[in-house]
Amino acid sequence: MRILLIFVCLISLHISQAQRPGGDKPPLIEIKAKILDKESGQPLEYATLVLQSAENPERVTGGLSDPSGDFSVEIIPGIYDIRIEYISYKTYELKGIQLFNPTDLGTIILEIDAEQLDEVELVGERTTVELRLDKKIYNVGQDLTVRGGSVTDVLDNVPSVTVDVEGNISLRGNESVRILINGKPSALSG
């Protein structure tokens, strides 16, 4: 009985060692390159490298270039589609590249994609509150909190200004306030 128990233990130990998950993994290889701008020759920091396995497209790896434009990525040997992308630059692609040994892709030059660049529209707006020596100017402009409201609703949102139920306006408790709308006196104060 004792020999049978030892035999069963040895067999189970042998089976558990033979079925080890992960098994032998192939050694990783290093892929290197340098990314430069075509016009200036300057390195492109944060350029994206995408390595997608041609045999198993779900296996994707990659990395970003450092401040000197260099990147170094370790991958499992195989056949890969390589893409290098950078915002507003044309994508650099290599398809079906066999990578079974450490490889230096050399210097890769990216050029600006003028078709992606479009016009830039600048919209200037004044600040909401302007402080001057003799007055405080409140620009309603694009203030969403007062859209569709009355003048008293607008004044209620102005800091230091209070509007009571009867419509009396006061600035820091002082009711002798002169209110101008578009630079002209209004009938709101009084």
XYZ file of C-alpha atoms in Angstrom, residues 151-152 155-156 160-164 166-179 186-190:
28
model
C -31.827 91.879 -16.405
C -32.423 91.179 -12.724
C -27.510 91.198 -11.992
C -28.199 88.448 -9.480
C -21.359 91.643 -4.710
C -24.674 92.669 -6.295
C -27.979 91.659 -4.720
C -31.485 92.057 -6.094
C -34.355 91.774 -3.604
C -39.125 94.015 -5.180
C -36.335 94.498 -7.711
C -34.226 96.878 -5.621
C -30.543 96.595 -6.499
C -27.699 97.046 -4.032
C -23.933 96.756 -4.271
C -22.398 95.457 -1.042
C -25.486 96.695 0.840
C -25.424 100.202 -0.687
C -28.608 100.979 -2.664
C -27.292 104.153 -4.311
C -25.975 102.297 -7.339
C -25.938 103.583 -10.895
C -26.401 100.862 -13.522
C -30.823 102.495 -17.122
C -33.989 102.940 -15.113
C -33.109 99.983 -12.919
C -31.342 102.017 -10.254
C -32.920 104.641 -8.213
